[in-house]
Short mmCIF file of C-alpha atoms and ligand atoms in Angstrom, two decimals:
data_model
loop_
_atom_site.label_atom_id
_atom_site.label_comp_id
_atom_site.label_asym_id
_atom_site.label_seq_id
_atom_site.Cartn_x
_atom_site.Cartn_y
_atom_site.Cartn_z
CA MET A 1 141.40 95.43 59.41
CA MET A 2 139.29 94.73 56.35
CA CYS A 3 138.08 91.25 55.55
CA SER A 4 137.93 90.82 51.81
CA GLY A 5 138.85 88.24 49.20
CA ASP A 6 136.75 85.38 47.91
CA HIS A 7 134.67 84.92 51.04
CA GLU A 8 131.75 87.24 51.46
CA VAL A 9 130.61 88.12 54.98
CA ARG A 10 126.96 89.05 55.39
CA CYS A 11 125.26 90.46 58.42
CA VAL A 12 121.75 89.13 59.08
CA ASN A 13 119.45 90.79 61.57
CA ARG A 14 118.40 88.19 64.17
CA LYS A 15 114.75 89.34 64.25
CA LEU A 16 114.45 89.13 60.45
CA LEU A 17 116.07 85.68 60.40
CA LEU A 18 113.70 84.38 63.09
CA GLU A 19 110.69 85.86 61.28
CA ALA A 20 111.79 84.31 57.97
CA LEU A 21 112.21 80.88 59.61
CA ALA A 22 108.88 81.15 61.46
CA LYS A 23 107.07 82.10 58.23
CA GLU A 24 108.01 78.72 56.73
CA LEU A 25 106.05 76.86 59.42
CA PRO A 26 102.30 76.17 59.35
CA SER A 27 100.53 78.72 61.54
CA GLY A 28 100.09 77.59 65.15
CA THR A 29 103.29 75.49 65.11
CA ILE A 30 105.02 77.86 67.51
CA ARG A 31 103.56 78.41 70.94
CA PHE A 32 104.95 81.68 72.29
CA SER A 33 105.49 82.69 75.95
CA SER A 34 105.94 79.09 77.08
CA LYS A 35 108.81 78.94 79.53
CA VAL A 36 109.85 75.38 80.36
CA VAL A 37 110.59 74.99 84.06
CA SER A 38 110.95 71.23 84.46
CA ILE A 39 110.69 67.88 82.71
CA GLU A 40 109.06 64.78 84.12
CA GLU A 41 109.11 61.21 82.80
CA SER A 42 105.82 59.47 82.21
CA GLY A 43 106.59 56.09 80.70
CA PHE A 44 107.70 56.66 77.12
CA TYR A 45 106.43 60.26 77.16
CA LYS A 46 108.00 63.33 78.72
CA LEU A 47 105.82 65.82 80.56
CA VAL A 48 107.10 69.34 80.01
CA HIS A 49 106.03 71.71 82.79
CA LEU A 50 105.65 75.37 81.83
CA ALA A 51 105.94 78.41 84.11
CA ASP A 52 102.19 79.13 83.77
CA GLY A 53 101.32 75.66 85.09
CA THR A 54 100.57 74.09 81.69
CA ILE A 55 101.85 70.55 81.17
CA LEU A 56 102.73 69.42 77.63
CA LYS A 57 102.92 65.70 76.87
CA THR A 58 105.66 65.07 74.31
CA LYS A 59 106.53 62.07 72.18
CA VAL A 60 109.85 63.64 71.15
CA LEU A 61 111.56 66.46 73.06
CA ILE A 62 114.25 68.49 71.28
CA GLY A 63 115.73 71.15 73.54
CA CYS A 64 116.64 74.24 71.50
CA ASP A 65 116.40 76.43 74.58
CA GLY A 66 119.75 78.16 74.33
CA VAL A 67 122.75 78.54 76.59
CA ASN A 68 120.74 78.16 79.84
CA SER A 69 118.92 75.09 78.53
CA VAL A 70 116.61 73.27 80.94
CA VAL A 71 116.72 70.21 78.65
CA SER A 72 120.54 69.95 78.62
CA LYS A 73 120.48 70.16 82.41
CA TRP A 74 117.96 67.30 82.42
CA LEU A 75 120.35 65.32 80.17
CA GLY A 76 123.07 65.79 82.80
CA PHE A 77 125.19 68.53 81.22
CA LYS A 78 126.90 71.01 83.52
CA ALA A 79 126.14 74.73 83.14
CA PRO A 80 128.35 76.24 80.38
CA ALA A 81 131.71 77.61 81.55
CA PHE A 82 132.24 81.37 81.75
CA THR A 83 135.18 82.60 79.63
CA GLY A 84 135.86 85.68 81.75
CA ARG A 85 134.88 87.84 78.78
CA ALA A 86 131.77 89.73 77.74
CA ALA A 87 130.52 91.10 74.44
CA ILE A 88 128.93 94.52 74.13
CA ARG A 89 126.82 94.77 70.98
CA GLY A 90 125.02 97.62 69.31
CA CYS A 91 123.13 98.55 66.20
CA VAL A 92 122.79 102.04 64.76
CA ASN A 93 120.19 103.21 62.28
CA PHE A 94 121.46 106.28 60.41
CA LYS A 95 118.80 108.62 59.00
CA SER A 96 120.42 108.46 55.57
CA SER A 97 122.90 106.17 53.83
CA HIS A 98 126.01 105.64 55.98
CA GLY A 99 128.24 105.20 52.93
CA PHE A 100 130.20 102.21 54.30
CA GLU A 101 131.05 99.38 51.93
CA PRO A 102 129.57 95.96 52.79
CA LYS A 103 132.81 94.91 54.47
CA PHE A 104 133.60 93.56 57.91
CA LEU A 105 135.97 95.92 59.73
CA LEU A 106 137.88 94.45 62.66
CA PHE A 107 140.03 96.27 65.20
CA PHE A 108 142.24 94.66 67.82
CA GLY A 109 143.71 96.29 70.91
CA LYS A 110 145.08 95.34 74.29
CA GLY A 111 142.56 92.80 75.60
CA PHE A 112 139.76 93.67 73.19
CA ARG A 113 138.47 92.94 69.72
CA SER A 114 135.91 95.08 67.96
CA GLY A 115 133.98 94.64 64.72
CA PHE A 116 131.74 96.78 62.49
CA LEU A 117 129.55 95.40 59.72
CA PRO A 118 126.76 97.15 57.78
CA TYR A 119 123.65 95.10 57.15
CA ASP A 120 121.94 97.52 54.80
CA ASP A 121 122.47 101.06 53.49
CA ASN A 122 121.39 102.75 56.72
CA ARG A 123 122.18 100.32 59.52
CA VAL A 124 125.47 99.12 60.99
CA ASN A 125 126.02 96.39 63.58
CA TRP A 126 128.99 96.54 65.92
CA PHE A 127 130.48 94.62 68.85
CA LEU A 128 133.38 94.73 71.27
CA THR A 129 134.57 91.70 73.23
CA SER A 130 136.84 92.15 76.23
CA SER A 131 137.47 90.96 79.77
CA GLN A 132 134.23 91.29 81.68
CA GLU A 133 133.60 94.64 83.32
CA LYS A 134 131.00 93.72 85.91
CA GLU A 135 130.05 97.26 86.87
CA ILE A 136 129.06 98.29 83.31
CA GLU A 137 127.01 95.18 82.60
CA ASP A 138 123.53 96.65 82.99
CA ASP A 139 124.16 100.28 82.11
CA PRO A 140 124.14 101.01 78.34
CA ALA A 141 125.51 104.54 78.86
CA LYS A 142 128.56 103.11 80.67
CA MET A 143 128.89 100.37 78.05
CA LYS A 144 128.99 103.02 75.33
CA GLN A 145 131.64 105.04 77.17
CA PHE A 146 133.66 101.87 77.78
CA VAL A 147 133.58 100.94 74.07
CA LEU A 148 134.53 104.48 73.01
CA SER A 149 137.45 104.47 75.45
CA LYS A 150 138.72 101.22 73.91
CA ILE A 151 138.41 102.36 70.29
CA GLU A 152 139.78 105.86 70.74
CA ASN A 153 142.45 105.26 68.07
CA VAL A 154 140.11 104.07 65.30
CA PRO A 155 139.06 106.50 62.50
CA ASP A 156 136.43 109.09 63.48
CA GLU A 157 133.79 107.75 61.07
CA ILE A 158 134.00 104.38 62.85
CA LYS A 159 133.79 105.97 66.29
CA ALA A 160 130.71 107.87 65.04
CA ILE A 161 128.94 104.51 64.61
CA VAL A 162 129.14 103.90 68.36
CA GLU A 163 128.52 107.55 69.23
CA ASN A 164 125.30 107.56 67.18
CA THR A 165 123.96 104.32 68.68
CA GLU A 166 120.91 104.88 70.87
CA LEU A 167 121.21 103.40 74.38
CA ASP A 168 118.19 101.12 73.81
CA PHE A 169 120.20 99.38 71.09
CA ILE A 170 123.23 98.49 73.22
CA ILE A 171 123.45 95.24 75.18
CA SER A 172 126.09 93.20 76.96
CA SER A 173 126.29 89.40 77.19
CA PRO A 174 128.68 87.24 79.21
CA LEU A 175 130.49 84.79 76.91
CA ARG A 176 130.11 81.15 77.85
CA TYR A 177 130.92 77.84 76.18
CA ARG A 178 130.81 74.09 76.73
CA HIS A 179 134.12 72.23 76.91
CA PRO A 180 134.39 69.93 73.85
CA TRP A 181 135.17 66.89 76.03
CA GLU A 182 131.83 67.34 77.80
CA LEU A 183 130.17 66.85 74.42
CA LEU A 184 132.26 63.74 73.80
CA TRP A 185 131.56 62.16 77.18
CA GLY A 186 128.09 63.60 77.87
CA ASN A 187 124.66 62.40 76.80
CA ILE A 188 123.67 64.32 73.69
CA SER A 189 120.43 62.33 73.73
CA LYS A 190 118.58 60.03 76.08
CA GLY A 191 115.69 58.02 74.64
CA ASN A 192 113.35 60.46 72.92
CA VAL A 193 115.09 63.60 74.27
CA CYS A 194 117.97 65.51 72.68
CA VAL A 195 119.40 69.02 72.47
CA ALA A 196 120.49 71.22 69.57
CA GLY A 197 122.07 74.62 69.00
CA ASP A 198 123.43 76.54 71.99
CA ALA A 199 121.66 74.11 74.33
CA LEU A 200 124.11 71.49 73.04
CA HIS A 201 127.25 73.40 72.04
CA PRO A 202 127.33 76.98 73.33
CA MET A 203 130.44 78.65 71.92
CA THR A 204 132.05 82.07 72.01
CA PRO A 205 131.13 84.37 69.08
CA ASP A 206 134.77 84.79 67.99
CA ILE A 207 134.28 82.89 64.74
CA GLY A 208 130.61 83.85 64.29
CA GLN A 209 129.49 80.23 64.07
CA GLY A 210 126.99 79.61 66.90
CA GLY A 211 123.91 80.57 64.91
CA CYS A 212 125.19 78.82 61.80
CA ALA A 213 125.88 75.61 63.76
CA ALA A 214 122.38 75.80 65.31
CA LEU A 215 120.84 75.99 61.82
CA GLU A 216 122.96 73.01 60.71
CA ASP A 217 121.76 71.04 63.74
CA GLY A 218 118.19 71.72 62.64
CA VAL A 219 118.86 70.41 59.13
CA VAL A 220 120.67 67.28 60.37
CA LEU A 221 117.95 66.55 62.94
CA ALA A 222 115.21 67.03 60.35
CA ARG A 223 116.97 64.55 58.04
CA CYS A 224 117.36 62.00 60.85
CA LEU A 225 113.70 62.35 61.87
CA ALA A 226 112.53 62.14 58.24
CA GLY A 227 114.66 59.00 57.77
CA ALA A 228 113.23 57.43 60.93
CA LEU A 229 109.65 58.28 59.92
CA LEU A 230 110.15 56.86 56.42
CA LYS A 231 111.60 53.69 57.92
CA GLU A 232 108.65 53.46 60.31
CA GLN A 233 106.20 54.01 57.46
CA SER A 234 107.81 51.41 55.21
CA GLY A 235 107.90 49.07 58.24
CA GLU A 236 104.19 49.62 58.75
CA THR A 237 103.50 49.02 55.06
CA LYS A 238 105.41 45.75 55.21
CA GLU A 239 103.56 44.78 58.38
CA LYS A 240 100.24 45.72 56.79
CA GLY A 241 101.26 43.80 53.68
CA ASP A 242 102.13 40.76 55.80
CA LYS A 243 98.77 41.02 57.55
CA ARG A 244 97.02 41.27 54.20
CA LYS A 245 98.85 38.19 52.96
CA ARG A 246 97.75 36.38 56.10
CA GLY A 247 94.19 37.59 55.38
CA ILE A 248 93.96 39.63 58.60
C1 FAD B 301 127.67 88.43 71.56
C2 FAD B 301 127.28 87.30 70.64
C3 FAD B 301 127.52 87.41 69.27
C4 FAD B 301 127.21 86.36 68.40
N1 FAD B 301 127.49 86.47 67.07
C5 FAD B 301 127.22 85.44 66.23
C6 FAD B 301 127.50 85.53 64.83
O1 FAD B 301 128.04 86.52 64.35
N2 FAD B 301 127.19 84.47 64.04
C7 FAD B 301 126.62 83.35 64.53
O2 FAD B 301 126.35 82.41 63.77
N3 FAD B 301 126.35 83.24 65.85
C8 FAD B 301 126.63 84.25 66.71
N4 FAD B 301 126.35 84.15 68.04
C9 FAD B 301 125.80 82.90 68.56
C10 FAD B 301 124.31 82.80 68.30
O3 FAD B 301 123.63 83.91 68.84
C11 FAD B 301 123.81 81.52 68.97
O4 FAD B 301 124.70 80.46 68.73
C12 FAD B 301 122.44 81.16 68.42
O5 FAD B 301 121.52 82.17 68.74
C13 FAD B 301 121.99 79.83 68.99
O6 FAD B 301 120.69 79.58 68.56
P1 FAD B 301 119.74 78.69 69.45
O7 FAD B 301 118.43 78.66 68.72
O8 FAD B 301 120.40 77.41 69.79
O9 FAD B 301 119.59 79.48 70.83
P2 FAD B 301 118.95 80.91 71.09
O10 FAD B 301 119.09 81.80 69.92
O11 FAD B 301 119.50 81.35 72.40
O12 FAD B 301 117.40 80.58 71.24
C14 FAD B 301 116.92 79.89 72.37
C15 FAD B 301 115.43 80.10 72.44
O13 FAD B 301 114.92 79.32 73.52
C16 FAD B 301 114.11 80.14 74.34
N5 FAD B 301 114.23 79.64 75.73
C17 FAD B 301 115.27 79.77 76.57
N6 FAD B 301 115.00 79.16 77.74
C18 FAD B 301 113.76 78.64 77.62
C19 FAD B 301 112.91 77.91 78.49
N7 FAD B 301 113.28 77.58 79.74
N8 FAD B 301 111.70 77.54 78.03
C20 FAD B 301 111.29 77.86 76.78
N9 FAD B 301 112.05 78.55 75.91
C21 FAD B 301 113.27 78.94 76.33
C22 FAD B 301 114.65 81.56 74.18
O14 FAD B 301 113.64 82.49 74.48
C23 FAD B 301 115.02 81.55 72.70
O15 FAD B 301 113.91 81.85 71.91
C24 FAD B 301 126.63 85.18 68.93
C25 FAD B 301 126.36 85.08 70.30
C26 FAD B 301 126.69 86.13 71.16
C27 FAD B 301 126.40 86.01 72.65
#
């Protein structure tokens, strides 16, 4: 099936997106290789314990640590529910132009859904979601065979996308999500701690919205924090002004 019409679908490479976002930040903002293992309360502050033994003292803690979030666990959320499905994803880099139009091709079959979307002239991204096949989970060669067996009736040029994908570029992920009522009844925030993105609302990739929703969370949170800081600043100014008036 071809998706066309007024709405354009664009494929963005995750690495490029992350690099573009990181480039906007002052250098040194991101501290890499810092796995959070636990969170401890210390009065108003939270002490974030890292795997290497480092302890970070935080004034505000926003957990953007994905579907297995340590912060959402600390807030009392249950582990996300497994859907009983997995997604196998791949990316192929053809030596020359693949010739596909920038259109999202979708194929449905018994118990599976598969999609193909170019993200530049040479590269094509693809996925197949289906009931989880435990035994093929960690073996890219078996994943490839499994996908090819499912899409045997699609046109040859589409099958060639999977056939030409190198094994290092094939992965499988179990699909998990958080029940909406858990979001309604759970603690999205507690004091100076909150969660955003998949840590808050992990969802299945069926409508391709998880990453988009995570970006929206970032924008909304930034606005809230900016509003709070401005309020604090104007409060301080008023307080300072009052002090000045009182000659202090
Ligand atoms: C198969 C599949 C296909 C998808 N397709 C789409 C799509 O087409 N469009 C779309 O919008 N979304 C899609 N998504 C969803 C999208 O990938 C996620 O919603 C998005 O990545 C969430 O962003 P995030 O920053 O919240 O979490 P993540 O991208 O998971 O980032 C979490 C970060 O936290 C780090 N981290 C994890 N644990 C710790 C820890 N203990 N300590 C410190 N750091 C930690 C990780 O290393 C990572 O850097 C798809 C997801 C899957 C599984």
